[in-house]
Short mmCIF file of C-alpha atoms in Angstrom, two decimals:
data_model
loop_
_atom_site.label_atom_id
_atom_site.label_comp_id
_atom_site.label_asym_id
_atom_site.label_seq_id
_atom_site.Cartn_x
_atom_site.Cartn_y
_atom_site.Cartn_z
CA UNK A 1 20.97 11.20 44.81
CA UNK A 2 20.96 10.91 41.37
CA UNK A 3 20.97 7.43 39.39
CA UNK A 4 22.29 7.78 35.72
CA UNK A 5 20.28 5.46 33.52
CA UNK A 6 21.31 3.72 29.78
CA UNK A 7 19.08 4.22 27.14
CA UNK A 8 20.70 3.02 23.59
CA UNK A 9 19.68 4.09 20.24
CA UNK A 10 18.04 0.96 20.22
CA UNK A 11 15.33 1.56 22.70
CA UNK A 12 14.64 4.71 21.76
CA UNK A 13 13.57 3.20 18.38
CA UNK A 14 11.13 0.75 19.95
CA UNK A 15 9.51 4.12 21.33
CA UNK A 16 9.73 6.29 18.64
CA UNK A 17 9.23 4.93 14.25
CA UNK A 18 10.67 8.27 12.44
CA UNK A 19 8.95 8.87 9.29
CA UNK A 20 11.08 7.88 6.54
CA UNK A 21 11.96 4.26 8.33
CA UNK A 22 11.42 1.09 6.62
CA UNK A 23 10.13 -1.69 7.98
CA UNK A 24 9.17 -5.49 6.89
CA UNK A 25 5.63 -7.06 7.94
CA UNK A 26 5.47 -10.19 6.75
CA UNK A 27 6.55 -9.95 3.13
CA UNK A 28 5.41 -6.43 2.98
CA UNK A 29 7.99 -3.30 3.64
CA UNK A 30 6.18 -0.35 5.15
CA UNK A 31 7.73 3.19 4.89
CA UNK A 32 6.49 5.46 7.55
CA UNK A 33 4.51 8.58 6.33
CA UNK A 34 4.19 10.63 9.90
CA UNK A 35 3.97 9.01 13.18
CA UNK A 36 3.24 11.96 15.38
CA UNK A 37 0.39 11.62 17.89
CA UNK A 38 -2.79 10.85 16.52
CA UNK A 39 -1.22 10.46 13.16
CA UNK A 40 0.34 6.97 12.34
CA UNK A 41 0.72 6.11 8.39
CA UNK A 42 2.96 4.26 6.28
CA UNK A 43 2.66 3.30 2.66
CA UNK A 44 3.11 0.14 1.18
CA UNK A 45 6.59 0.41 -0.52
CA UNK A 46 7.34 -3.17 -1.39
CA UNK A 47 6.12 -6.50 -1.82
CA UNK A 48 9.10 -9.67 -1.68
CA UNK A 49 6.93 -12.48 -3.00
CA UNK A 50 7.00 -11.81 -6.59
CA UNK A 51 5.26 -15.30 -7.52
CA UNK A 52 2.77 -14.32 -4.94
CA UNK A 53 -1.15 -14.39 -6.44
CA UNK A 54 -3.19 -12.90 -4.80
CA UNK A 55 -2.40 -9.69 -2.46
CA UNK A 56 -4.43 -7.70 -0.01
CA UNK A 57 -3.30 -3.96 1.49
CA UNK A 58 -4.61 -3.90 4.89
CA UNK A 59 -6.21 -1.03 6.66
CA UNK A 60 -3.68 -0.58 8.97
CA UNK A 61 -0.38 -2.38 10.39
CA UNK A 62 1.08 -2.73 13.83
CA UNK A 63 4.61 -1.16 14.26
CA UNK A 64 6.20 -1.01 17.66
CA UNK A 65 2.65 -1.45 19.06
CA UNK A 66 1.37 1.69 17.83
CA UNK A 67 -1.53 0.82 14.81
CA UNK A 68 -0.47 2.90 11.47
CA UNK A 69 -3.08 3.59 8.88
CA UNK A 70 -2.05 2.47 5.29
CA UNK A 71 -2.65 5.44 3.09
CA UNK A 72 -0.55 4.49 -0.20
CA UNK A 73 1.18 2.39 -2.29
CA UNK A 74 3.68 2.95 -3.55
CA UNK A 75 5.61 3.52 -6.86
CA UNK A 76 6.74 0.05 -8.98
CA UNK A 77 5.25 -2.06 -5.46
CA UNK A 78 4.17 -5.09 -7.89
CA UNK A 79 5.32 -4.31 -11.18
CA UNK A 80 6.07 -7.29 -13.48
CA UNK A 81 4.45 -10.20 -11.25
CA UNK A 82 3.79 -12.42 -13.49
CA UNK A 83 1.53 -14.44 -10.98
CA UNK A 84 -0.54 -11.58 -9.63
CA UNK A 85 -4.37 -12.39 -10.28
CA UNK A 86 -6.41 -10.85 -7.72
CA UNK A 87 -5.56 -7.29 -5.57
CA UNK A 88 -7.79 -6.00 -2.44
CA UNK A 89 -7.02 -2.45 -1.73
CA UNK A 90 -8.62 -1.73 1.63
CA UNK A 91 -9.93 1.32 3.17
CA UNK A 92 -7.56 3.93 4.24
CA UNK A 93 -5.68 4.16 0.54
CA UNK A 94 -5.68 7.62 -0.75
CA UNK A 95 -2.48 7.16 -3.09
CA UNK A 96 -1.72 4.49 -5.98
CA UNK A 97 1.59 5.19 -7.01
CA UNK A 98 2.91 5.24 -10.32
CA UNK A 99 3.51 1.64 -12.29
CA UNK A 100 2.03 0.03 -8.67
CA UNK A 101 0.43 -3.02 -11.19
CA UNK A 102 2.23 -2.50 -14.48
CA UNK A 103 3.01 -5.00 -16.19
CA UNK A 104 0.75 -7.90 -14.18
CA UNK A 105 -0.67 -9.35 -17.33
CA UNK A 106 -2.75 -11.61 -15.28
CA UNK A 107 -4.19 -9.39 -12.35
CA UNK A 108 -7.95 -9.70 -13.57
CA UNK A 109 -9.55 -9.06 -10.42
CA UNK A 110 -9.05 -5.37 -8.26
CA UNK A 111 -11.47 -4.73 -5.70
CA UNK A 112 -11.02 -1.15 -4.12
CA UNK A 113 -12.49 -0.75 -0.89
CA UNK A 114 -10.98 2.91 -0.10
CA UNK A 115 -13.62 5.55 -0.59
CA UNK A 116 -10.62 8.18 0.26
CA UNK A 117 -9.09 7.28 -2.79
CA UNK A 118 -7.69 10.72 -4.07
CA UNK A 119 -4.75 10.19 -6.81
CA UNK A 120 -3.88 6.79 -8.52
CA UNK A 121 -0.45 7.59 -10.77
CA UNK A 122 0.38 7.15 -14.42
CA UNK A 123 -0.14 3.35 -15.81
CA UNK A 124 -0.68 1.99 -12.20
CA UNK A 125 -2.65 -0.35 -13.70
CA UNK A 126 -1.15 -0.25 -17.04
CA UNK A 127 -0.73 -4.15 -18.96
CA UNK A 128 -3.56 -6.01 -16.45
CA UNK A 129 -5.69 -8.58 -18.20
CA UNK A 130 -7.54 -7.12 -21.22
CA UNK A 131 -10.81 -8.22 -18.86
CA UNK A 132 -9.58 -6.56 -15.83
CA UNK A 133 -12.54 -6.10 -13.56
CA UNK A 134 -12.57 -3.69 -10.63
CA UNK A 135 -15.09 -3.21 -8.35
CA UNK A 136 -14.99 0.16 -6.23
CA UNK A 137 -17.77 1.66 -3.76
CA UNK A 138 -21.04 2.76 -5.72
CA UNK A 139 -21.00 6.08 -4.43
CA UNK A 140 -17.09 6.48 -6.05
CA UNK A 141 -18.11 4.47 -9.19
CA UNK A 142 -17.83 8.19 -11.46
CA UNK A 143 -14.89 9.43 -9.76
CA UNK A 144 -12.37 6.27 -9.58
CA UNK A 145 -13.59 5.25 -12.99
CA UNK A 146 -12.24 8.38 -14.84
CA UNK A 147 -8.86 8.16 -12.52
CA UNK A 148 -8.65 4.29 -13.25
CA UNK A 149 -9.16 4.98 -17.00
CA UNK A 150 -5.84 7.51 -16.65
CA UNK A 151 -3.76 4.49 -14.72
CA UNK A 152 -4.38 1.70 -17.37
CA UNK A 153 -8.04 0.24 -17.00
CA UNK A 154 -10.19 -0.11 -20.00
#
């Protein structure tokens, strides 16, 4: 005999996160990069507490219990908070997107943790605090500090 069985669009989505969905964490939205098997990443695509002070990227967020890698942020995420002071970029970034920081005129304190950092865009970090300090890994010290210069840090 055969039993016919309802699945809805719904519960296949539980299952299955397509790349290109958007989805809120907390007060950060996630768009996923791939999620095909071994592969789970998103990038950080917005951020709704714009008086918020200090933020930190994680490594890696839970979506429909599967554990997605954070590899980017991305373009205009905190642009123009006026609050933003401190930012902790953890270790699976690879991507900055364009005008990520711009405009936070008092973000003074960047700590990048990511040693797979491989692109940061055009005045990511453009209009910080004139004393912006950034600490990266020593070994990436040469490398990130030519890219940072290029975003916006002096």
């Amino acid at each position: 005999t055969f039993t016919p069985i309802s699945v809805t669009l719904y519960d296949f989505l539980l299952i299955v996160t397509a790349a290109g969905t958007v989805k809120q964490i907390g007060k950060s939205k996630y768009k996923v990069l791939s999620a095909s098997k071994g592969k789970y990443a998103v990038a950080l695509v917005g951020y709704t507490d714009k008086k918020a002070t200090k933020i930190t990227i994680p490594a890696a967020v839970t979506i429909n219990k599967k554990s997605y890698k954070v590899t980017e942020i991305g373009v205009n995420v905190c642009k123009g908070f006026k609050k933003l002071k401190q930012v902790t970029i953890s270790k699976n970034v690879t991507t900055i997107g364009k005008n990520a920081f711009f405009n936070c005129k008092k973000l003074k304190k960047v700590t990048i943790q990511t040693q797979k950092l491989k692109k940061v865009g055009k005045n990511a970090f453009k209009n910080t605090a004139k004393k912006c300090k950034v600490t990266v890994p020593k070994k990436k010290a040469a490398a990130y500090k030519k890219m940072l210069k290029k975003a916006g840090i002096k």
